[in-house]
Coordinates of C-alpha atoms and ligand atoms in Angstrom, one line a residue:
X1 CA 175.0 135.9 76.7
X2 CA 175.5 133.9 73.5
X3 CA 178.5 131.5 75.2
X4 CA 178.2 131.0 78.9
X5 CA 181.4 129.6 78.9
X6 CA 184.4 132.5 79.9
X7 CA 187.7 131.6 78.3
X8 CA 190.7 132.7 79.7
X9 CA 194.6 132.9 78.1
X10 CA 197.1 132.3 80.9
X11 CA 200.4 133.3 80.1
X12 CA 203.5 132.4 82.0
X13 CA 207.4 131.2 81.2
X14 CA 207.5 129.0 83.9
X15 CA 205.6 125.6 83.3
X16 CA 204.6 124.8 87.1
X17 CA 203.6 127.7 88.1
X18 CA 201.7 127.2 84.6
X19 CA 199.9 123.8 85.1
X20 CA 199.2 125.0 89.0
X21 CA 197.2 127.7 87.9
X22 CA 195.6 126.4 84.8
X23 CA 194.5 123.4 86.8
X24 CA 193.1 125.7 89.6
X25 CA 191.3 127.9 86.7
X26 CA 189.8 124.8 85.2
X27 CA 188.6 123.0 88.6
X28 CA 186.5 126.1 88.5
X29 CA 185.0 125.8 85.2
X30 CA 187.0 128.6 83.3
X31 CA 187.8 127.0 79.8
X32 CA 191.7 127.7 80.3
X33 CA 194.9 128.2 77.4
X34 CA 197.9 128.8 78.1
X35 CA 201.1 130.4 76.3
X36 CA 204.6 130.5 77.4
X37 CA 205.4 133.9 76.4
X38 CA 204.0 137.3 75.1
X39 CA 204.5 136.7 71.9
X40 CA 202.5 133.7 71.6
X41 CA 199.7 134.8 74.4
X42 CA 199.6 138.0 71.9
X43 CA 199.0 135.8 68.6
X44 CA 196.5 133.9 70.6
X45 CA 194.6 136.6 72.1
X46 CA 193.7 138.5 68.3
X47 CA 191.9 135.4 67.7
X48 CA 189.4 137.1 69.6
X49 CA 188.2 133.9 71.5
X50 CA 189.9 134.9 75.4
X51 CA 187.8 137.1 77.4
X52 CA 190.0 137.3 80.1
X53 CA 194.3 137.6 80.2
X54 CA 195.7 136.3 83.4
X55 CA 199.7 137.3 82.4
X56 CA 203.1 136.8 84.4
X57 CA 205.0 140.0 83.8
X58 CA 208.7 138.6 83.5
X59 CA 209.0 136.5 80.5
X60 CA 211.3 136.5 77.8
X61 CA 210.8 137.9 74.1
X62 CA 207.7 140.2 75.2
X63 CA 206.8 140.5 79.0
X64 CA 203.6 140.8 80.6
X65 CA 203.2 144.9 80.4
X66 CA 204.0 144.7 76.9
X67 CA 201.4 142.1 76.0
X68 CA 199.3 144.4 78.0
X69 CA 199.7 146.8 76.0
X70 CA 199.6 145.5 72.7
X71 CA 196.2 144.0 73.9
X72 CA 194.4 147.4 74.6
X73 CA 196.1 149.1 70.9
X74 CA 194.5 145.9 69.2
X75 CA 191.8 147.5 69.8
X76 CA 189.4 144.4 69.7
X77 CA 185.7 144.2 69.7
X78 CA 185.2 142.4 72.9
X79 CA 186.9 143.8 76.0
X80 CA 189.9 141.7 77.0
X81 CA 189.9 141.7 81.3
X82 CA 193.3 141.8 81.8
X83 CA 195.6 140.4 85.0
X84 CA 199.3 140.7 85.7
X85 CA 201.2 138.3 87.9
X86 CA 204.4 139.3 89.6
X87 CA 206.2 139.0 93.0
X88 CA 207.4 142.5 92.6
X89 CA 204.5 144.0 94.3
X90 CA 206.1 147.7 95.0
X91 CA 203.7 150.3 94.6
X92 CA 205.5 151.5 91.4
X93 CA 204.6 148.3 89.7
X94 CA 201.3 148.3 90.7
X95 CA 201.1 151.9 88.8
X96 CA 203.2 150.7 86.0
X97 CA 200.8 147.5 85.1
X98 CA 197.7 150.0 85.6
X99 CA 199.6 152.1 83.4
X100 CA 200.2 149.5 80.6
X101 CA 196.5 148.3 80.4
X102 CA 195.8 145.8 82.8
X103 CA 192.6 146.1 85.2
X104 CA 194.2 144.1 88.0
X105 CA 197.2 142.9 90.2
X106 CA 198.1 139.3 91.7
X107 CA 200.8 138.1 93.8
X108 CA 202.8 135.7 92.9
X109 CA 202.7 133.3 94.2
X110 CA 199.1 133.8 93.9
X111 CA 197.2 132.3 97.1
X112 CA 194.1 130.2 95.2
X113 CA 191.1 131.8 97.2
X114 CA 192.7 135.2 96.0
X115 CA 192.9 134.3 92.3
X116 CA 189.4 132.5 92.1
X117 CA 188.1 135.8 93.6
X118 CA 190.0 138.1 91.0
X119 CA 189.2 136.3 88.0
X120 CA 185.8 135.6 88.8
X121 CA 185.2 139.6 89.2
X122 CA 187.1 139.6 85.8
X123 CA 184.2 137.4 84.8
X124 CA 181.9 139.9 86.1
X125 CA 182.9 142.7 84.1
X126 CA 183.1 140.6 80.8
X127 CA 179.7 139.7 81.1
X128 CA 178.7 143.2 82.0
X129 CA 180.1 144.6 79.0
X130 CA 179.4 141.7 76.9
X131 CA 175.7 142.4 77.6
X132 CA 175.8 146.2 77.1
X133 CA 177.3 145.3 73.8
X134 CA 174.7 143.4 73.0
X135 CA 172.1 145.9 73.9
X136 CA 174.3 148.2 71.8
X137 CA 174.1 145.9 68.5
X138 CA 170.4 145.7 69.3
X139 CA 169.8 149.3 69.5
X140 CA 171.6 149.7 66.1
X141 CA 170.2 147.5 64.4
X142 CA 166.7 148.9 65.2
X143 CA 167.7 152.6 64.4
X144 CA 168.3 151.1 60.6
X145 CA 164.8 148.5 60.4
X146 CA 161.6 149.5 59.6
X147 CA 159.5 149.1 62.3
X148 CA 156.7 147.8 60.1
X149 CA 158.3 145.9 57.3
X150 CA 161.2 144.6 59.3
X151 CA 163.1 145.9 56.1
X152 CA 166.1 148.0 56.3
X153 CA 164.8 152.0 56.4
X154 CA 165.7 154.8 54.8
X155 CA 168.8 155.8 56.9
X156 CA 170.7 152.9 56.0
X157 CA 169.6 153.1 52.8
X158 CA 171.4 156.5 52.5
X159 CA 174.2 155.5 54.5
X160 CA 174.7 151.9 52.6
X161 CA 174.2 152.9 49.1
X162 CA 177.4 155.3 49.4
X163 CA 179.0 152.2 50.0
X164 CA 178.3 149.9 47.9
X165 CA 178.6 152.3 45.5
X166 CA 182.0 153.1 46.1
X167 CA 182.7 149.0 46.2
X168 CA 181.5 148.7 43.0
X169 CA 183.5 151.6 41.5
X170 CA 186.8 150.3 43.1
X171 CA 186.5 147.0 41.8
X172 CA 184.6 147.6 38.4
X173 CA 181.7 145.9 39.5
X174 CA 178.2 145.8 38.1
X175 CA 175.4 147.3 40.7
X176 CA 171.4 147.7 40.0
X177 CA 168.8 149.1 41.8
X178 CA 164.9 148.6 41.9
X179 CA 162.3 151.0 43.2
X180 CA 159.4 148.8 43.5
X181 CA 156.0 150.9 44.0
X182 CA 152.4 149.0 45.1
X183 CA 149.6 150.0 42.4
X184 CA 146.9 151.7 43.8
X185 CA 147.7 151.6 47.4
X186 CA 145.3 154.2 48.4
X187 CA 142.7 152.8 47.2
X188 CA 143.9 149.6 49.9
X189 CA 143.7 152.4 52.6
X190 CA 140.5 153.6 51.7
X191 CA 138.6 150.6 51.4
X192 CA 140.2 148.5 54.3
X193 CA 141.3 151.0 56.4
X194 CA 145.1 151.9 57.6
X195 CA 145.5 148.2 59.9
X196 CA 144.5 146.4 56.7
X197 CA 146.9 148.8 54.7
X198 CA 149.8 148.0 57.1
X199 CA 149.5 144.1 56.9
X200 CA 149.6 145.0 53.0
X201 CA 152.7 146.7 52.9
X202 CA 154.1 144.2 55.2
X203 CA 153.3 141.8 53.0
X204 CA 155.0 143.4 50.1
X205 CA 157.9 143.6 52.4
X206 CA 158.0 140.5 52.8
X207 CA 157.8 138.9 49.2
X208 CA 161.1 141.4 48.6
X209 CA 162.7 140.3 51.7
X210 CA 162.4 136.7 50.7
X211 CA 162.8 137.4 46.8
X212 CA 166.4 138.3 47.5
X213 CA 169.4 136.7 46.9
X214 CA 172.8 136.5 49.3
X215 CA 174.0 139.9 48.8
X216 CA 171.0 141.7 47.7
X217 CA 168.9 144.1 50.6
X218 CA 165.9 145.9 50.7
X219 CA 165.0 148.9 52.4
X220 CA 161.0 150.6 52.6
X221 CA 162.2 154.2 51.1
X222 CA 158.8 155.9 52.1
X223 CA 155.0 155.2 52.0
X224 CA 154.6 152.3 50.1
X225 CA 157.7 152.3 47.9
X226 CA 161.0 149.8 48.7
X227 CA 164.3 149.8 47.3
X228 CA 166.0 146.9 46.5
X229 CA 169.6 147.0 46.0
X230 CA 171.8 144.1 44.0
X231 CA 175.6 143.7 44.0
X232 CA 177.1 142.4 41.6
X233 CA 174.5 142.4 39.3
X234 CA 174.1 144.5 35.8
X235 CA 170.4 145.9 34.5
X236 CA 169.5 143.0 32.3
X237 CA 169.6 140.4 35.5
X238 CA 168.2 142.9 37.5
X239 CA 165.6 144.0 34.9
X240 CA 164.9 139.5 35.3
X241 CA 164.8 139.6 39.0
X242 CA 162.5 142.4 39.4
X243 CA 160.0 140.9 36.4
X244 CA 159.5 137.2 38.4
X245 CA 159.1 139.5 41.6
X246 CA 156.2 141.5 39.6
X247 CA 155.1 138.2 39.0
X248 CA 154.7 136.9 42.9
X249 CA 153.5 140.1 43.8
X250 CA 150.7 139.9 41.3
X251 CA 150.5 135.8 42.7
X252 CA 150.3 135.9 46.0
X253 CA 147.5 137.6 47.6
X254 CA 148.2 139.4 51.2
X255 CA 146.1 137.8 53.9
X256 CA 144.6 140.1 56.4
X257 CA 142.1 140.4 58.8
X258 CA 140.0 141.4 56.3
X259 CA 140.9 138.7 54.2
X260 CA 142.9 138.0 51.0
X261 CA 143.9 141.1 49.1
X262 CA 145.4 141.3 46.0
X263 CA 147.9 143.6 45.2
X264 CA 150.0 144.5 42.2
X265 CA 153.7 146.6 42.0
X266 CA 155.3 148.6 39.5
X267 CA 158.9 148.5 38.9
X268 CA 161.9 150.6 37.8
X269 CA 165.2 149.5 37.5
X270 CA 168.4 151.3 37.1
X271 CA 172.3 150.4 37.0
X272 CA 175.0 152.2 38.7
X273 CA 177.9 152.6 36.1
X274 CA 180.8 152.7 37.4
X275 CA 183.6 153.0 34.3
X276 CA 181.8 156.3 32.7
X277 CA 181.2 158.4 36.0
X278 CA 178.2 159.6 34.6
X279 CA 175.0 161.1 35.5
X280 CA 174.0 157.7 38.1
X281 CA 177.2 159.0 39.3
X282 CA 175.8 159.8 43.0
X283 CA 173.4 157.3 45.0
X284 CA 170.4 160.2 44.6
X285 CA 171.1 160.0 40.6
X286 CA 170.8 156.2 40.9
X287 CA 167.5 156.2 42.8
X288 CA 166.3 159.1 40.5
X289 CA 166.9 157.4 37.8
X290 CA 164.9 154.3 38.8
X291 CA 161.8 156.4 40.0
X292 CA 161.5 157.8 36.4
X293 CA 161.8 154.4 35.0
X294 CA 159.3 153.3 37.9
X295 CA 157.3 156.2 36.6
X296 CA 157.2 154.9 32.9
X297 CA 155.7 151.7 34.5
X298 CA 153.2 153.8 36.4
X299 CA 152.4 156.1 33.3
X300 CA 152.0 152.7 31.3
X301 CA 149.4 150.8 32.8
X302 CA 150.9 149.9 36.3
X303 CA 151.7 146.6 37.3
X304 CA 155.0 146.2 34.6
X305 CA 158.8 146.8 34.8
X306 CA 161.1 149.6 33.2
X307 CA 164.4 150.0 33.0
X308 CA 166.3 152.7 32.6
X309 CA 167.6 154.5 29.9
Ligands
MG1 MG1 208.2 134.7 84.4

């Protein structure tokens, strides 16, 4: 867990009954707020910092069930354990709280061996779900790398390019693209073998990954071809960006096993227009695009950049 520390929002009108509880909560160890009413609890808890909500239920302005509620329609990304406090313990209230959001019910009152042993089951389920959230991200994030590269794949590719497409049309923003090819890759395989070939293409990887610039992302398309994709940026910049990475390519030799091998890449670059809708109009005319410019490069010699047309 990335903050061992679980904050909790305690929410009650009354200020004793307030400072009692908060001082129990923190003798424990639970970093504790407080807020005097729903309203306020409610502001404080779409911060996103509280994992758990202890609540009194009668307060004025917005009461405990309401907050409750408003809590679970907000809908936010880490679950928010949830406690109402309230003498009225009748077996309708019990359902109504339920009802309204909240995962538990205290007495109040609330006797202090009780409430330590409520919250810190709260505290139990926030870390459960906090690390099967985690696990979640982790899973996610793998389904859209390349295993080999560590470079986005081609899924996200697809899915992302839609995107940033569509940002780029809504605001009237520049967008490029580079299709970056290794030369002669084959040969690589041949002579090395495929291990050798692998720490070659992860190499290349790498000099992209650590080419780019804040916004920019690279994703391995296929074999030993990697798309780089630049916000923001129009085909003469890109056309720069991709020459001085033709340049490190050619540079910096891939160490292996086997030793240094030197590699060279071909480039073609292409720009998304946004104002005249056409023919780079879809993500798969964008990328076609910049393979028949990468082509140009290939059926000129290799190791040079196109843009284009
Ligand atoms: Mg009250």
């Amino acid at each position: 867990m990335a903050d061992d520390n679980i904050r909790v929002l305690l929410v009650d009108d009354e200020p004793v009954s307030r400072r009692v509880v908060q001082f129990l909560l923190e003798k424990e160890g639970y970093v504790t707020e407080t807020a005097s009413n729903g309203e306020e609890a409610l502001a404080k808890i779409l911060t996103g910092r509280f994992h758990i909500l202890l609540t009194d239920w009668q307060m004025p302005k917005m009461d405990g069930l309401a907050l409750c509620r408003h809590v679970r329609e907000a809908n936010l990304p880490g679950y928010v354990y949830t406690l109402i406090l309230t003498a009225n313990s009748s077996e309708q209230a019990v359902v109504a709280a339920l009802e309204a959001g909240a995962d538990d019910f205290l007495h109040k009152p609330p006797n202090k061996h009780e409430l330590l042993a409520r919250v810190m089951s709260g505290a139990r389920i926030v870390r459960l779900e906090q690390s099967l959230r985690e696990a979640n991200e982790k899973i996610q994030k793998l389904s859209l790398t390349d295993p080999l590269c560590g470079t986005f794949n081609r899924k996200y590719l697809n899915e992302q390019l839609v995107l940033e497409m569509e940002r780029a049309k809504r605001y009237s923003r520049p967008l490029s693209l580079i299709v970056a090819d290794l030369d002669h890759f084959k040969r690589v395989n041949d002579e090395f073998g495929h291990l050798i070939g692998d720490d070659v293409l992860r190499h290349f990887g790498s000099l992209c990954m650590t080419s780019m610039r804040v916004n920019d992302w690279v994703a391995r398309y296929g074999g030993e071809e990697f798309v780089i994709v630049l916000p923001e940026t129009p085909l003469g910049e890109a056309s720069c960006y991709a020459e001085r990475l033709r340049l490190r390519v050619a540079s910096v030799a891939a160490a292996t096993s086997s030793g240094a091998v030197s590699i060279t890449a071909s480039f073609g670059v292409a720009e998304f227009s946004a104002v005249s809708g056409d023919k780079t109009d879809s993500g798969e005319n964008l990328l076609r695009a910049a393979d028949a410019a990468l082509y140009e490069s290939k059926r000129a010699g290799r190791n040079q950049v196109t843009c284009a047309k």
